[in-house]
XYZ file of C-alpha atoms in Angstrom:
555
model
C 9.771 5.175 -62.103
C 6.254 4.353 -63.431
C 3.540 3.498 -61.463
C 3.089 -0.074 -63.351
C 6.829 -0.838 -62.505
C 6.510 0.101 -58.339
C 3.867 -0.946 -57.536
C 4.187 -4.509 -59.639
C 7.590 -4.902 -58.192
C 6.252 -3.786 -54.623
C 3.614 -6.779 -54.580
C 5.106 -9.561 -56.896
C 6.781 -12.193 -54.851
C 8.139 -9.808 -52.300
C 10.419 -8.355 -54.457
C 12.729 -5.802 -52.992
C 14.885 -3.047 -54.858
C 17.007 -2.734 -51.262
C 17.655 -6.182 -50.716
C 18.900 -6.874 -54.174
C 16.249 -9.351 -55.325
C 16.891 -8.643 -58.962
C 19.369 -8.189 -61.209
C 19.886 -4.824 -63.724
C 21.375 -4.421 -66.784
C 23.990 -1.609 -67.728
C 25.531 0.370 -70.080
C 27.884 -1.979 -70.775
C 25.552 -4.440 -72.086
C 27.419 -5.880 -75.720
C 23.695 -7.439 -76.695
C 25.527 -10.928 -77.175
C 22.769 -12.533 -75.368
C 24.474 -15.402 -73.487
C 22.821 -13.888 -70.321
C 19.099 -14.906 -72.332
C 20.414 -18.180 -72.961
C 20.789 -19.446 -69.461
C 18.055 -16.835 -67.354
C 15.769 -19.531 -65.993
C 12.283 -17.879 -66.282
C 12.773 -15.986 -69.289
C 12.863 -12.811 -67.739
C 15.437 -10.549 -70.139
C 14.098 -9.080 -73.298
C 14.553 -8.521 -76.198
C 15.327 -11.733 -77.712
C 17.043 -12.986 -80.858
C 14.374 -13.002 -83.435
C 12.423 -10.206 -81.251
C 11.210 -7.407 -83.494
C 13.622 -4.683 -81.621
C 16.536 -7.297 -80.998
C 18.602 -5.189 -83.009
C 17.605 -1.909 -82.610
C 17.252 -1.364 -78.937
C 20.298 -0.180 -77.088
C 20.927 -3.241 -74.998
C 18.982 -5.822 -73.201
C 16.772 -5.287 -70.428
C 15.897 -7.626 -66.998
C 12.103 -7.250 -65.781
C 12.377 -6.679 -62.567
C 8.925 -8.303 -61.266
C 9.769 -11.440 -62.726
C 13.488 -11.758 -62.102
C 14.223 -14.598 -59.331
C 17.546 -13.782 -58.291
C 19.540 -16.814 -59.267
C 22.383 -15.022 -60.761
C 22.647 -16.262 -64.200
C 23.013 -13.452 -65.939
C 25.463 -12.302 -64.124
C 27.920 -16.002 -64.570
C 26.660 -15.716 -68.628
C 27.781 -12.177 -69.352
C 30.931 -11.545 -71.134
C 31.091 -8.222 -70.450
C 30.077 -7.804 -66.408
C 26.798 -5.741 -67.440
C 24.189 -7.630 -65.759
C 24.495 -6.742 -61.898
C 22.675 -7.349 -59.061
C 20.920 -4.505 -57.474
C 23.110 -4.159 -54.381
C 26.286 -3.393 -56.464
C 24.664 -0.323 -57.996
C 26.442 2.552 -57.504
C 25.138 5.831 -57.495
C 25.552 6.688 -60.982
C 23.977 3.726 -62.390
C 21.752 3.103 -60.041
C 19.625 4.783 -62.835
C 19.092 1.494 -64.940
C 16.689 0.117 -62.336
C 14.409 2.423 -63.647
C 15.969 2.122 -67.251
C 15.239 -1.629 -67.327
C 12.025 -1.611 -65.681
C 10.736 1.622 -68.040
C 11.661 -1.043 -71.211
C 8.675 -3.747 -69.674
C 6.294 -0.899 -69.191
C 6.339 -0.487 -73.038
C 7.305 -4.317 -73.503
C 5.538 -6.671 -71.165
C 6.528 -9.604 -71.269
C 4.118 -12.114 -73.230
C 5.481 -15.745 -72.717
C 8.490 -17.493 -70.850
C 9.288 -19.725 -74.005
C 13.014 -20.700 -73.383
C 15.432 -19.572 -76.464
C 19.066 -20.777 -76.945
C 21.629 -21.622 -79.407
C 20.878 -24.469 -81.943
C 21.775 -27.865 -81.303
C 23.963 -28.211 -85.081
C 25.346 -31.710 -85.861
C 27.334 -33.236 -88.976
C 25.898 -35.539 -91.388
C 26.560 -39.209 -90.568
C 28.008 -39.986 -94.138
C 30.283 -36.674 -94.133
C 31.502 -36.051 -90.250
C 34.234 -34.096 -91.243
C 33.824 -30.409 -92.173
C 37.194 -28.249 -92.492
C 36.708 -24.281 -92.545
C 38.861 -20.867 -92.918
C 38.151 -17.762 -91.122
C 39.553 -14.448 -92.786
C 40.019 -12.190 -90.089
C 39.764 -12.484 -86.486
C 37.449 -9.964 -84.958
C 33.899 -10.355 -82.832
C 32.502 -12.026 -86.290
C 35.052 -14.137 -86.980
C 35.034 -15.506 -83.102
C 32.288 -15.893 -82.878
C 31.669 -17.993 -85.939
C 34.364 -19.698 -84.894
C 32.411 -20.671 -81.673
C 29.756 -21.601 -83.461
C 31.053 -24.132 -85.579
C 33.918 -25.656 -82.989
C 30.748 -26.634 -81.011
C 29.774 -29.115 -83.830
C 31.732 -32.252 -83.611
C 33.981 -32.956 -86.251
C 34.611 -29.725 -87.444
C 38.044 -27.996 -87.862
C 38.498 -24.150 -88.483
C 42.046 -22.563 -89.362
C 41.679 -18.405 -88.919
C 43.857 -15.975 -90.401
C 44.606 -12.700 -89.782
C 47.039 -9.925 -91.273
C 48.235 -8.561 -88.103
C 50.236 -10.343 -85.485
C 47.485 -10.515 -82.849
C 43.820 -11.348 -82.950
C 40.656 -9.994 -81.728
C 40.220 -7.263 -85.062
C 38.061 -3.820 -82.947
C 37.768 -5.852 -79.910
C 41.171 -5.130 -79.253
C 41.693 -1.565 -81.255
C 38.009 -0.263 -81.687
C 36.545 -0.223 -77.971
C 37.685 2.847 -75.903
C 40.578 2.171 -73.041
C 38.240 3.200 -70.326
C 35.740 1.029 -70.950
C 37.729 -2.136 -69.443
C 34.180 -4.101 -68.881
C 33.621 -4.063 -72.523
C 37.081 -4.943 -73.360
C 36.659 -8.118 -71.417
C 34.779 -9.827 -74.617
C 38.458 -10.612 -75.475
C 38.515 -12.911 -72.422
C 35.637 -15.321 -74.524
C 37.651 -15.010 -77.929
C 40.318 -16.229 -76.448
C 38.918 -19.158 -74.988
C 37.489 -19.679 -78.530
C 41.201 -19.504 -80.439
C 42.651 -21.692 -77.952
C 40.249 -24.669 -78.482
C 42.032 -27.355 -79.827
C 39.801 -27.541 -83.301
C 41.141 -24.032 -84.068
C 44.717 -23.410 -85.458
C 45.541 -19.827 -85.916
C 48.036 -17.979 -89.013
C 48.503 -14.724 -87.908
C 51.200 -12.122 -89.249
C 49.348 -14.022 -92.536
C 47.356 -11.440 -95.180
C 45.088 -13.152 -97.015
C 45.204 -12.018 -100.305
C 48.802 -11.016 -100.937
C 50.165 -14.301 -98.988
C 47.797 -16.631 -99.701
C 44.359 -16.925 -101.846
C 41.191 -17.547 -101.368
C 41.574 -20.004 -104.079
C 43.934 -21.702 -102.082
C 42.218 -21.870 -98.842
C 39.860 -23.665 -100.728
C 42.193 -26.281 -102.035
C 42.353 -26.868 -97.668
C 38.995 -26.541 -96.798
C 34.983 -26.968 -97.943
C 34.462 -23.488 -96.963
C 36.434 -20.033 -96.554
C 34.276 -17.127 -94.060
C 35.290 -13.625 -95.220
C 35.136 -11.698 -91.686
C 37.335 -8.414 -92.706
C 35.425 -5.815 -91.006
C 35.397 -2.672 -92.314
C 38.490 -1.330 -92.574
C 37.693 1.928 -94.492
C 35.833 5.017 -93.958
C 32.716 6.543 -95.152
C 32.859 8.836 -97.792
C 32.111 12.410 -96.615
C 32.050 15.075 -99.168
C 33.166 18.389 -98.055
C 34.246 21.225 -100.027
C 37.599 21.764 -99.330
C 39.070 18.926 -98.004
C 41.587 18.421 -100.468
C 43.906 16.794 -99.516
C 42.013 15.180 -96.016
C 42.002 18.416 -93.719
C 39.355 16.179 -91.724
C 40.813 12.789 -90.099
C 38.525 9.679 -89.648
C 37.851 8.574 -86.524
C 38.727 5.399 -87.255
C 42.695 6.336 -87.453
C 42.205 8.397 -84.036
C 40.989 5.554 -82.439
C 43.745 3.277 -83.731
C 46.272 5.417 -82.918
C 45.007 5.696 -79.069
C 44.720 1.937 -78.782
C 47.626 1.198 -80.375
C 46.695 0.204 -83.877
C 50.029 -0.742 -86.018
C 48.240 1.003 -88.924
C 48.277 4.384 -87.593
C 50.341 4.208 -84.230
C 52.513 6.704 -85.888
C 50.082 9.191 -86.821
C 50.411 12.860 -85.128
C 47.268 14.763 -84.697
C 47.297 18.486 -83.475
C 46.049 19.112 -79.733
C 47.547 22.072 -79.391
C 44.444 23.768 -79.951
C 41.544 24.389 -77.425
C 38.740 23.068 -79.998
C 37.936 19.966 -81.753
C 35.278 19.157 -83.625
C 34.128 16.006 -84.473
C 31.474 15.599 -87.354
C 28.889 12.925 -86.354
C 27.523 12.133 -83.055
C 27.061 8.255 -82.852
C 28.971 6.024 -79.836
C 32.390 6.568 -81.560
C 31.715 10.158 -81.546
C 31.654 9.956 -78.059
C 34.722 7.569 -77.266
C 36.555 10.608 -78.926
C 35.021 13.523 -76.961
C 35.504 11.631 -73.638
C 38.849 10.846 -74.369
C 39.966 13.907 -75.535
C 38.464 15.816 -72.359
C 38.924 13.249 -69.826
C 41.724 13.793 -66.921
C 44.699 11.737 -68.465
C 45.693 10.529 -65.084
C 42.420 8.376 -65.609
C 44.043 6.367 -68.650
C 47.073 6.117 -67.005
C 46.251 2.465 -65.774
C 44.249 1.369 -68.616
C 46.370 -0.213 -71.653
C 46.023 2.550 -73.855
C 48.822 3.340 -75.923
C 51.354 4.710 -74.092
C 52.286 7.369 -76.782
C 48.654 8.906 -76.583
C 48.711 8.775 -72.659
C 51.657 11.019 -73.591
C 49.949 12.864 -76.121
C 46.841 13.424 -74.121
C 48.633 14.649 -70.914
C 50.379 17.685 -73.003
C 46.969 18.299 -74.871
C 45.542 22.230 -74.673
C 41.954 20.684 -75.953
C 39.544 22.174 -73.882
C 36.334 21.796 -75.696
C 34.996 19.087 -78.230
C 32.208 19.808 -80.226
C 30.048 16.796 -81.248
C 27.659 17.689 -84.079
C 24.649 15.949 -85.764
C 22.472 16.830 -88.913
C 19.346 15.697 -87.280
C 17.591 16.902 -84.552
C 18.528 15.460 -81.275
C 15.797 12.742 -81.186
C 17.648 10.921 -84.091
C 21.073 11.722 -82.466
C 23.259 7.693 -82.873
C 24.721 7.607 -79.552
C 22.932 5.640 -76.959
C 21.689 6.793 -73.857
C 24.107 4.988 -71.659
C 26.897 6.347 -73.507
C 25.456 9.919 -73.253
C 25.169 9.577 -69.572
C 28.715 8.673 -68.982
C 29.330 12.059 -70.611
C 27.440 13.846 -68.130
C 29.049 11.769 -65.071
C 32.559 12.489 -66.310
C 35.089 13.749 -63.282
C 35.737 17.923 -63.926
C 33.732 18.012 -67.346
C 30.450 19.632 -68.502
C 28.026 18.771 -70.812
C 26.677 21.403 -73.053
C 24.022 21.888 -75.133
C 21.729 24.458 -76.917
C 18.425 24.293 -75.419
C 17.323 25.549 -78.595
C 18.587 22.594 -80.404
C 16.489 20.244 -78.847
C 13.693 17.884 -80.102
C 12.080 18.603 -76.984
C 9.107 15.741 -75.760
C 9.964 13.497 -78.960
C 12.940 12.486 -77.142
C 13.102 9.006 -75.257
C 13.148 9.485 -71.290
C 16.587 9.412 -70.024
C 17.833 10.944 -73.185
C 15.449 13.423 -72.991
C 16.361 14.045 -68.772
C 20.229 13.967 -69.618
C 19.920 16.699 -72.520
C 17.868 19.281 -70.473
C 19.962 19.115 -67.578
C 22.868 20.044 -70.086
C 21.090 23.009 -71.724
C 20.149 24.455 -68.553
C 23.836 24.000 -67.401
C 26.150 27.118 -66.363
C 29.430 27.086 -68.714
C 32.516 27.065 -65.981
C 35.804 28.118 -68.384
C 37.733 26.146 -65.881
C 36.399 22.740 -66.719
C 36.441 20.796 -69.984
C 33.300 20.462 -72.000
C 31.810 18.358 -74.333
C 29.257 20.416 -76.499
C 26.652 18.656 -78.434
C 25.299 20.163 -81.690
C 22.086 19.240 -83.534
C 20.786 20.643 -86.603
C 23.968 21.483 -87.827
C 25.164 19.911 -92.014
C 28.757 20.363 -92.503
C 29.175 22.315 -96.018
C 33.034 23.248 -96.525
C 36.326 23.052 -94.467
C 39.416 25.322 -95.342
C 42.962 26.254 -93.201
C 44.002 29.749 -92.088
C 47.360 29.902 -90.990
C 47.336 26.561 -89.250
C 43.725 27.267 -87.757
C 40.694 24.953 -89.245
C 37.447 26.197 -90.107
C 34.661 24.219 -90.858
C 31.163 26.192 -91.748
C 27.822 24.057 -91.237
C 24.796 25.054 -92.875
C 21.109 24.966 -90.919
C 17.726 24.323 -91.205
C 16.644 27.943 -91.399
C 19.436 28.495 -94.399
C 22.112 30.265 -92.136
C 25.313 29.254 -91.763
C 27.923 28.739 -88.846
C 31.727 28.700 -89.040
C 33.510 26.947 -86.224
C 37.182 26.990 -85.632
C 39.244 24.493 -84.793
C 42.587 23.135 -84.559
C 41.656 19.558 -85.517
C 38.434 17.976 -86.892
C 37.295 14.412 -86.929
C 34.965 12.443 -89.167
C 33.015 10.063 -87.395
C 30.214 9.353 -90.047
C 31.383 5.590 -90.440
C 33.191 2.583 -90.942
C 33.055 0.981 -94.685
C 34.476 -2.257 -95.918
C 36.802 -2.703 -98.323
C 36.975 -5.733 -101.119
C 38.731 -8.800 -100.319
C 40.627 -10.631 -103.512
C 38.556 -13.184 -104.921
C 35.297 -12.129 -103.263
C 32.771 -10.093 -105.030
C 32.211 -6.932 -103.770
C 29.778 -4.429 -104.215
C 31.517 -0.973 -104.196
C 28.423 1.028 -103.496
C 27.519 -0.503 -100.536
C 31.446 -1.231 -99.105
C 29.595 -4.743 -98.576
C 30.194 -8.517 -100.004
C 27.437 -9.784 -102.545
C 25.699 -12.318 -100.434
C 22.422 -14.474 -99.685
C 22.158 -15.016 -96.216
C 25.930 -15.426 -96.005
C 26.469 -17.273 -99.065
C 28.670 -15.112 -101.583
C 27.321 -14.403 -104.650
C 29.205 -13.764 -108.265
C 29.182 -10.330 -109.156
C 26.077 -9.355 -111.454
C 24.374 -12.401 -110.719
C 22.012 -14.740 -107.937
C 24.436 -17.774 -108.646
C 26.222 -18.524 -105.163
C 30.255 -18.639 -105.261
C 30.522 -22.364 -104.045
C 32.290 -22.862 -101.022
C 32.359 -19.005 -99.981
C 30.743 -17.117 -96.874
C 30.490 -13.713 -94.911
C 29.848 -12.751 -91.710
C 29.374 -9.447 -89.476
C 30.576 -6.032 -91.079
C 32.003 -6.985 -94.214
C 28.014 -8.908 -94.964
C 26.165 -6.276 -93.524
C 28.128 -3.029 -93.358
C 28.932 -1.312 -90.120
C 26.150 -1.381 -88.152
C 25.440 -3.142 -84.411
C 27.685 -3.544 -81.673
C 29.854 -6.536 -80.731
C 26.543 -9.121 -80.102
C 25.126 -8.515 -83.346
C 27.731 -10.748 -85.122
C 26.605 -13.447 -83.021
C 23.601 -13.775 -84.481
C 24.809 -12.711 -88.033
C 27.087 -15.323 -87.207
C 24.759 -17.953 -86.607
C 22.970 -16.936 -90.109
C 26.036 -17.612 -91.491
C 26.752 -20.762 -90.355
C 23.397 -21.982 -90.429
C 23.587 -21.852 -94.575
C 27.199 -23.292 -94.620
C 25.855 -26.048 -92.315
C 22.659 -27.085 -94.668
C 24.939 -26.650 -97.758
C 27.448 -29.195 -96.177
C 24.579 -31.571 -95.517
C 23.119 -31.336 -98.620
C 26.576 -32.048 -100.925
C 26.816 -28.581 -102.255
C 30.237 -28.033 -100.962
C 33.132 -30.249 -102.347
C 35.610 -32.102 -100.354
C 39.025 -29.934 -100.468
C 41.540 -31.433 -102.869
C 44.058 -31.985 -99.836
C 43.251 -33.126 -96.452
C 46.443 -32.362 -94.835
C 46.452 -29.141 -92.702
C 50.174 -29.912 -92.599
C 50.731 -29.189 -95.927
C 48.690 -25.971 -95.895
C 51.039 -24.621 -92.698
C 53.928 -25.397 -94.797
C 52.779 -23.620 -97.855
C 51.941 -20.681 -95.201
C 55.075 -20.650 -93.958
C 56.976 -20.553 -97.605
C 54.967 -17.601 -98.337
C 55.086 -16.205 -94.844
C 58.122 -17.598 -93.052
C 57.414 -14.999 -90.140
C 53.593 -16.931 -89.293
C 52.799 -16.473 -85.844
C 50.665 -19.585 -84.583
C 49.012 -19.733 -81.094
C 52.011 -19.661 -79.013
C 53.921 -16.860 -80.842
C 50.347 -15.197 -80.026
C 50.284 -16.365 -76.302
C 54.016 -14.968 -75.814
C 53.322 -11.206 -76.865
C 50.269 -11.065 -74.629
C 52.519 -12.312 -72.171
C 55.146 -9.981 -72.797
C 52.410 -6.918 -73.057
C 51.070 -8.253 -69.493
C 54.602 -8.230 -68.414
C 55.298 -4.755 -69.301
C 52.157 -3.587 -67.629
C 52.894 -4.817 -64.570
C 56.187 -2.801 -64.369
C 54.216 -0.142 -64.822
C 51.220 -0.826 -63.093
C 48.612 -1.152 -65.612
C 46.903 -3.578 -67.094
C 49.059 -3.736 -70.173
C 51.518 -2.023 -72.010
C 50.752 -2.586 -75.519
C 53.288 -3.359 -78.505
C 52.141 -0.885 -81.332
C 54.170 -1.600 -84.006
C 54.591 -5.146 -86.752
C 57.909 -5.352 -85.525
C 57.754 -5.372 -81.783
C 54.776 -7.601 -81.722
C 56.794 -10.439 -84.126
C 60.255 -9.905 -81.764
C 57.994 -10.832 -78.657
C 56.211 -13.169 -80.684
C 59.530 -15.219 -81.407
C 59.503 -14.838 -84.720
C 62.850 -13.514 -85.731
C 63.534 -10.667 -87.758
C 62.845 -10.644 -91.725
């Protein structure tokens, strides 16, 4: 630790690292900053609206001016903010992490932040809104505008079930982080909200005819597509996206049935931000770890009869400008029977941030053991070509010096990416994978003229970029213009009030809807299965199962 940090925390107010008398910060940290709302002197940076809000890793508690009330802690969605004592010894690390942040940062003013206060206009108090999609964005613009009085929000979704990458992007052993789901639902369940799931907006209904319902529709689609990434080669895909691994390990209905090869002892996985890194650790973790967690029970099965005993994770920039986060790359190194690996050679060397820098060179100067796993991390290294040789991939990576380097493999992964794809009736700019927007408001293709009535929020606005607390303030952008164009008449009154008549159109269209209790009875029946087995859940991974527990009955 710094000398600033001790000794500042050894005289200020008798604080006391032993006793507990502040609280830390993890790795789990989603950046949502609910814990800034409510700390009481101000004492967790950065901020919304703070230069590095959205580029630092996660949020940080100073421990000399911390007062140990334990706010933080009752605010966080995600259990990240702990008090000292409950350290264990692996992260006891992030006293130092947190308290390194304020000797670079200190802290300038107390000034307390917190969520707008938003109200209706007196001569319009009623303000009626649809939510495509269901994800981190979409709740939480949802929360945002069910804590105005006198608004209503219906949210639609194409799958059964809500929660979008909440539910099938975060990695099963990262339960903590998972818990976000536990604040969405609140959100759904509030009595302002109705819900269409099992509903595609699009092919069942139009945006065109959500506004005939409401003064304003909120794309929130995500990014359901992949980065483009140009390999000579790989025609048809040799490479698979991350993004259908990770479905098909949390249970995605999408790509549940997909088969990937593990009979191999190598994987490669091109790109090395946090995703990256899900897939390394869950490809070398012990099995018998995921066993209780509720991923999908077919790739607990998979996983268990898997010959993978290396996963290389490689980056075309030097290690400095690697995308995964430091916490992330430290759970690598603390993982049960597996070693981290990497080329000493390959490293930026003092250009490196701290703990990044400490976690590398320990796994450079690391002894390879053939009886454990590894996870080896490559930097330097631009992936050129891919080709198959009697069932064995090779992929050859070009250098900075001009050489080249083929690695063989028996599957390889592309995590370079999410990208959005276009939503009917919204403009869509193909080049980006992005809506055409203004702070939110959706703009007509070609043109600065705003598509009345129309919004966007979170990946689909901004492309994929920023963890789950991001779209919490992107969501607050957003709502912030839909709220002053309310106010100031620029959004017309839907031609029919009745929400009774849109569920019945729904329903003609889509007579298999599931509404909030169709919703409530799979979890139910998911929770139920998991506690035969004694896990948290047991997940449905298929349309069909999901609608059968739902109610619904079949098409």
């Amino acid at each position: 630790m710094s000398f600033r940090s001790w000794q500042q925390v050894l005289e200020s107010l008798e604080h006391d690292w032993v006793s507990g008398m502040t609280y830390v910060i993890t790795k789990n940290c989603c950046s949502d900053a609910s814990c800034v709302a409510v700390c009481p002197v101000q004492c967790i940076r950065p901020r919304p609206g703070d230069a590095d809000f959205l580029t630092v890793e996660q949020l940080y508690v100073d421990p000399v001016s911390c007062i140990d009330c334990g706010a933080c802690a009752d605010a966080c969605p995600v259990d990240a903010a702990l008090d000292a004592t409950m350290l264990t010894p692996e992260s006891s690390r992030y006293l130092e992490i947190n308290a390194d942040y304020f000797t670079e940062n200190p802290i300038e003013d107390n000034l307390m932040v917190g969520d707008p206060v938003r109200r209706l206009p007196r001569d319009r108090p009623l303000l009626k809104v649809a939510i495509v999609g269901s994800g981190p964005a979409a709740c939480y613009t949802a929360e945002a505008l069910t804590d105005i009085r006198g608004v209503h929000i219906s949210v639609f979704d194409k799958l059964p079930l809500p929660f979008g990458l909440a539910r099938t992007g975060i990695a099963p052993d990262h339960a903590d982080t998972r818990r976000i789901m536990e604040r969405f639902h609140d959100v759904l369940m509030r009595p302002n909200v109705d819900c269409y799931f099992n509903v595609e907006v699009g092919r069942d209904i139009t945006v065109e005819d959500l506004l005939g319902f409401h003064h304003a529709v909120v794309a929130a689609t995500g990014a359901a597509g992949d980065r483009v990434l140009a390999l000579a080669g790989d025609e048809p895909m040799i490479t698979r996206p991350a993004r259908e691994f990770v479905g098909w390990y949390n249970g995605h209905p999408d790509h549940s049935s997909a088969q990937f090869d593990l009979t191999g002892d190598r994987v490669v996985v091109i790109g090395n931000g946090n995703v990256a890194l899900d897939l390394a650790r869950t490809l070398v973790r012990d099995p018998r770890q995921l066993e209780s967690t509720d991923m999908a029970s077919h790739a607990v099965e998979a996983l268990h009869d898997s010959r993978v005993r290396e996963v290389m994770v490689t980056g075309r920039r030097d290690s400095s400008e690697a995308a995964f986060s430091t916490g992330e790359l430290m759970e690598l190194e603390q993982l049960d029977g597996v070693d981290l690996v990497v080329d000493p050679a390959e490293l930026a060397g003092s250009e490196e941030p701290r703990w990044r820098r400490e976690t590398l060179a320990r796994a450079a100067t690391r002894e390879i053991d053939d009886a454990r796993r590894r996870v080896v991390l490559r930097f330097g290294l631009t992936p050129l070509s891919v080709d198959e040789d009697d069932g064995v991939l090779n992929v050859t990576f070009g250098k900075a010096d001009g050489a080249t380097e083929v690695v063989r493999a028996s599957l390889i992964l592309r995590a370079v990416g999410y990208r959005g794809v276009p939503l009917d009736g919204v403009p869509f700019d193909d080049e980006r994978g992005t809506v055409i927007h203004d702070h939110g408001r959706v703009l007509r293709s070609g043109s600065s003229e705003q598509m009345s009535g129309v919004y966007c929020v979170g990946w689909i606005k901004r492309g994929a970029i920023g963890g789950i607390g991001a779209n919490r303030f992107d969501a607050n952008e957003t709502v912030e213009s839909l709220i002053a164009d309310f106010a100031s008449g620029d959004l017309a009154d839907p031609a029919c009030h009745d929400l009774e008549e849109l569920s019945a159109l729904i329903t003609a269209r889509q007579p298999r809807v599931v509404d909030k209790a169709g919703w409530r009875r799979i979890e139910d029946a998911e929770a139920g299965r998991g506690d035969l087995e004694g896990r948290t859940r047991v997940r449905f991974v298929t349309i069909e199962t999901m609608l059968a527990a739902s109610g619904e009955p079949p098409g």
